[in-house]
Coordinates of C-alpha atoms in Angstrom, one line a residue:
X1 CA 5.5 8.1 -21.7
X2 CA 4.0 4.7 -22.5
X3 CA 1.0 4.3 -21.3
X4 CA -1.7 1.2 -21.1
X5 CA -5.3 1.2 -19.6
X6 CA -6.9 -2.2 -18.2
X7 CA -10.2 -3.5 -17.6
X8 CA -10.5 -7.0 -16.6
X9 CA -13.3 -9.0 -15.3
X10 CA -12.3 -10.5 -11.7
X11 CA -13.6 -13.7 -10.4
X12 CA -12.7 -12.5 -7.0
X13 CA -15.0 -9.4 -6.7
X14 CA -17.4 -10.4 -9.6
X15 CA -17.1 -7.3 -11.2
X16 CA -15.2 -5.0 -14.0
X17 CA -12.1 -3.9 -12.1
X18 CA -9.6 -1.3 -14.0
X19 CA -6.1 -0.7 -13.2
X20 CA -3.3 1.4 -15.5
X21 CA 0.5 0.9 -16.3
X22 CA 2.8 3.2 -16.6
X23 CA 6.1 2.5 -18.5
X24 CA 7.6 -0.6 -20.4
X25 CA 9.9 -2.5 -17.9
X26 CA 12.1 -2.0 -15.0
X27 CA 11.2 -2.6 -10.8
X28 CA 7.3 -3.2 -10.8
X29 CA 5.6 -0.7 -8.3
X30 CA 1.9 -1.4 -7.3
X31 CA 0.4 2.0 -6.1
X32 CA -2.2 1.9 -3.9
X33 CA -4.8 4.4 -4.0
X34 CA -5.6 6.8 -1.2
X35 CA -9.2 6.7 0.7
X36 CA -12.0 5.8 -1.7
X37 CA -9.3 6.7 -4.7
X38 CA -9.1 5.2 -7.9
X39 CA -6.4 4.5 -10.2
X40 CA -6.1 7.5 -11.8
X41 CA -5.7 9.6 -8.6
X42 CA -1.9 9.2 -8.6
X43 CA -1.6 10.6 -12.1
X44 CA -4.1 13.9 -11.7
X45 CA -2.6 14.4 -8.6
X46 CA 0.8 14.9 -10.4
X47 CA 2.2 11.6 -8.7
X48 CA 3.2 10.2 -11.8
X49 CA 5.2 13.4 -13.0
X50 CA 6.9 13.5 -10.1
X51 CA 8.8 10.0 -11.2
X52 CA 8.6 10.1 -15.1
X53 CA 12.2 10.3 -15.9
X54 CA 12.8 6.9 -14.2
X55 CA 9.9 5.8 -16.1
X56 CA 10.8 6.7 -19.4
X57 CA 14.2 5.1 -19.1
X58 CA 12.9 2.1 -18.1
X59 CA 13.9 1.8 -14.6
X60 CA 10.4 1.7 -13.0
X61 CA 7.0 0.0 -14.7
X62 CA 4.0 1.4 -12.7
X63 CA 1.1 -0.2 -11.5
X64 CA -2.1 1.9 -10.5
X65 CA -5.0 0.0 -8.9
X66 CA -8.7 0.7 -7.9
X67 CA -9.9 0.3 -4.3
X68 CA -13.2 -0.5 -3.1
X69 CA -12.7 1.4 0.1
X70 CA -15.8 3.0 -0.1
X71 CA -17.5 -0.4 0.6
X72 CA -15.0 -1.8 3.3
X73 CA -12.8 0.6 5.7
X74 CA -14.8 3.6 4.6
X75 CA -18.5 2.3 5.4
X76 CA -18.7 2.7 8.8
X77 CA -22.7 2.4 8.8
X78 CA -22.4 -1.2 7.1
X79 CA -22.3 -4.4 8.5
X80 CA -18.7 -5.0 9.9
X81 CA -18.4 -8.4 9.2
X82 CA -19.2 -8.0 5.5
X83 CA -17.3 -4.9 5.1
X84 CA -13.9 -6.6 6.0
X85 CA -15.3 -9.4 4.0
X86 CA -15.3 -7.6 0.9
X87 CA -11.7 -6.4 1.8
X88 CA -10.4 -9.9 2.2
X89 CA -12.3 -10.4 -1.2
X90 CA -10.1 -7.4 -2.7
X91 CA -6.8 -8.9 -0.6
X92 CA -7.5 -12.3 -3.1
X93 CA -8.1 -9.9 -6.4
X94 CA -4.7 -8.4 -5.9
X95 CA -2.9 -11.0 -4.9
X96 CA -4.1 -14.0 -6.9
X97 CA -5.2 -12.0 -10.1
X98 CA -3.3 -8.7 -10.3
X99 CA -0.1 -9.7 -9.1
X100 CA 0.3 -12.1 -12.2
X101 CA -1.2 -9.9 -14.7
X102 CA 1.6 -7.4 -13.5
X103 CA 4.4 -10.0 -13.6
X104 CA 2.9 -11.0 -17.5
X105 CA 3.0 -7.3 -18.0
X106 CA 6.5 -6.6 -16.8
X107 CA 7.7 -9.9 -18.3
X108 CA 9.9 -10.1 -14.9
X109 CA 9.5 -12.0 -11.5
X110 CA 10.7 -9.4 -9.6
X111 CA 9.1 -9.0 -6.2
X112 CA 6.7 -6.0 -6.6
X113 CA 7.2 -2.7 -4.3
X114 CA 4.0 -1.4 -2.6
X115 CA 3.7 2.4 -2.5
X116 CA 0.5 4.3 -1.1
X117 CA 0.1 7.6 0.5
X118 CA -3.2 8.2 3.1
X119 CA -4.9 5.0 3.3
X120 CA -3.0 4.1 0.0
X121 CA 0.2 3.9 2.4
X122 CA -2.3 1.5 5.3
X123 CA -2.9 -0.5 2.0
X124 CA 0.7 -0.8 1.1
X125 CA 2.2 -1.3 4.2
X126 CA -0.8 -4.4 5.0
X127 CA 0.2 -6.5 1.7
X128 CA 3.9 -6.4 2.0
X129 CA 3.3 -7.8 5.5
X130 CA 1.4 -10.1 4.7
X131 CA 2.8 -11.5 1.5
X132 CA 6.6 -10.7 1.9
X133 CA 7.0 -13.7 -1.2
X134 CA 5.4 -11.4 -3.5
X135 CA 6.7 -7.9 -1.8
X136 CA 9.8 -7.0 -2.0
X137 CA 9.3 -3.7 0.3
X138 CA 7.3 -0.8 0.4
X139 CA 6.8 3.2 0.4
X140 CA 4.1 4.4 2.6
X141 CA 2.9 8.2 3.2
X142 CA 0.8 9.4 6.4
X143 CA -0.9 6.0 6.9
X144 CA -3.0 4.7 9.6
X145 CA -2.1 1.1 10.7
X146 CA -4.5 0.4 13.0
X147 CA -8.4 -0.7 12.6
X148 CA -9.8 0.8 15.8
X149 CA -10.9 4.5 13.5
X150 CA -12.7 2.1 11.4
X151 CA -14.1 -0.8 12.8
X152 CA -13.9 0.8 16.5
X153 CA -14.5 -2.5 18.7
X154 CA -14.6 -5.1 16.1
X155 CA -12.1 -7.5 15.6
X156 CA -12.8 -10.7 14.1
X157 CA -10.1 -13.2 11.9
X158 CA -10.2 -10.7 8.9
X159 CA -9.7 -7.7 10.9
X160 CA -6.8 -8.8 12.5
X161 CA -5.0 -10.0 9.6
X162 CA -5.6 -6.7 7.8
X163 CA -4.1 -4.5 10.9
X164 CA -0.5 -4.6 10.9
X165 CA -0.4 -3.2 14.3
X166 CA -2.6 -6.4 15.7
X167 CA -0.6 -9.4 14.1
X168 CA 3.0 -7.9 14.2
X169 CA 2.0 -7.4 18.5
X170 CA 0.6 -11.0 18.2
X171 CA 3.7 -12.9 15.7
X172 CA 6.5 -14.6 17.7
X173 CA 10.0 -13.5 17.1
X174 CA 10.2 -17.3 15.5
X175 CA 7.8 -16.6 12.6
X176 CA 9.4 -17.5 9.5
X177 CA 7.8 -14.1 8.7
X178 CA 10.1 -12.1 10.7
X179 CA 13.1 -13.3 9.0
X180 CA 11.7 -12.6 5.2
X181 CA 10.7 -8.8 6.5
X182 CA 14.8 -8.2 7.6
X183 CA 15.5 -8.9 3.7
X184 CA 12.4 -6.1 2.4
X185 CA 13.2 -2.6 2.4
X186 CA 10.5 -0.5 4.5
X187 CA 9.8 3.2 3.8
X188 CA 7.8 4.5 6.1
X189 CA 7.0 8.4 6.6
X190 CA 4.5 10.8 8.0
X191 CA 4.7 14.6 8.9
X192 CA 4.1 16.7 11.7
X193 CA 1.6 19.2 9.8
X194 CA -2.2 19.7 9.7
X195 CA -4.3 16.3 9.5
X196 CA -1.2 14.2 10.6
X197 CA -2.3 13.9 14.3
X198 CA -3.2 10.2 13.8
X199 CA -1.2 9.0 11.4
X200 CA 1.6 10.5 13.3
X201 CA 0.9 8.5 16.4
X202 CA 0.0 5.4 14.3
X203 CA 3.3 5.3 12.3
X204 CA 4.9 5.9 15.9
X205 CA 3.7 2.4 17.1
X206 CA 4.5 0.8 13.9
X207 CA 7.9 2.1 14.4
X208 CA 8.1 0.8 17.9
X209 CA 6.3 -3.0 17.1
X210 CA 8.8 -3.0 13.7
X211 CA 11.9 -2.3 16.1
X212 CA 11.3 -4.4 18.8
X213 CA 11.0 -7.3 16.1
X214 CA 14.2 -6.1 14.8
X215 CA 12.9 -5.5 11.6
X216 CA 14.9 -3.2 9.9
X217 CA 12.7 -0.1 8.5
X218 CA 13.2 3.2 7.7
X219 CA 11.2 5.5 9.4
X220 CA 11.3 9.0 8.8
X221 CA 9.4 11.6 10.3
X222 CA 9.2 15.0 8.5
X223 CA 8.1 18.5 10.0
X224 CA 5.7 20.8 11.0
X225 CA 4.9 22.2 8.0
X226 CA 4.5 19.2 6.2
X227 CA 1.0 18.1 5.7
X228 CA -0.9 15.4 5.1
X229 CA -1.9 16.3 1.2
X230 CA -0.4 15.9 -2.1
X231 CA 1.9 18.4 -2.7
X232 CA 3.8 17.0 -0.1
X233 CA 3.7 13.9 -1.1
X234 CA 5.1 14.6 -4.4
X235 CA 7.8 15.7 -2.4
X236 CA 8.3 12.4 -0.6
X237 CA 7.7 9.9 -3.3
X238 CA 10.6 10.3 -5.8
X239 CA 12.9 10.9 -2.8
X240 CA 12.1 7.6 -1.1
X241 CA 12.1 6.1 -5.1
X242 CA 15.8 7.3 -5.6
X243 CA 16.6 5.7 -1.9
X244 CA 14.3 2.2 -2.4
X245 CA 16.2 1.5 -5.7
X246 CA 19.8 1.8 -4.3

């Protein structure tokens, strides 16, 4: 498999971040990593593996970023304010300085796909909502789309626009938004199975938000036994791939 390792100053977070690219060309996918991951995690948690025959034909080029989660939605003792600061800070990073170091990369200016599982999946499902000109859609596993588990009460600017469940409720049916989303394609799963409780009822009101805005979204909702943990999600991923790529 070919195989490239980055690490690249950003202006953004003033500081080394490091991301790594699996493949040569074909549809970019930008993988989120789950809670206070890093951008191996999809790769030693045989994520990678599960997809590498679409990579080594050159059908997919993946993108593995780092998360500072562990300073933002994960610090619950910080100060709130500065913690979704620093996200909005990692939002610009992403956005204004990975984005086109993955569209130099791919040599392409395909809109990217956004695929997390965990909070990788809350990540995922966040940035293709809010930048539908850069994403073309997204496959998310057992996420949590609310802020209230991690910022309980507070809700400033930043907050808000980082909670898809806050500004989908709040964006008329008019927002020129709304339209773009009914061209992406949404994957969104979750199963039934030990330490799904809330992502379960989270991905329920997402459903319910997404359909009332007629937004068209797969949402699919897997059983009992299904768990929120890797082997799982191996499961999942190259089965939503196949289905994203039609």
């Amino acid at each position: 498999m070919d195989t490239h390792y980055y690490k690249e100053y950003s202006p953004c977070l003033q500081r080394q971040m490091e991301f790594k690219v699996y493949g040569y060309a074909g549809q970019p996918l930008l993988v989120f990593p789950a809670q206070d991951g890093h951008f191996f995690d999809f790769e030693n948690f045989g994520m990678i593996a599960t997809i590498q025959d679409k990579i080594d034909r050159g059908i997919v080029q993946v993108f593995c970023c780092d998360s500072i989660d562990k300073e933002t939605w994960s610090d619950q003792n910080g100060d709130p304010a500065h913690r979704i600061y620093m996200h909005e800070q990692w939002y610009y990073y992403i956005c204004h300085e990975l984005v086109p170091r993955i569209r130099q990369i791919n040599r392409s200016s395909k809109r990217i796909i956004t695929v997390g599982c965990s909070m990788g999946a809350s990540h995922a499902v966040n940035f293709m909502l809010r930048r539908p000109d850069l994403f073309l859609g997204t496959i998310a596993m057992s996420g949590y789309y609310n802020s209230d588990i991690f910022f309980q009460d507070f809700c400033d600017e930043h907050v808000y626009d980082n909670t898809p469940v806050h500004y989908l409720m709040g964006m008329p049916i008019d927002h020129p938004y709304i339209e773009q989303y009914r061209h992406c394609k949404i994957i969104i799963s979750c199963g039934q199975g030990a330490w799904e409780d809330e992502m379960l009822k989270s991905t329920y009101q997402l459903r319910d938000l997404l359909y009332a805005k007629k937004i068209p979204a797969w949402i699919d909702i897997w059983g009992k036994d299904v768990n929120h943990d890797w082997p799982w999600w191996q499961k999942q991923f190259p089965y939503f791939l196949e289905e994203i790529l039609k």
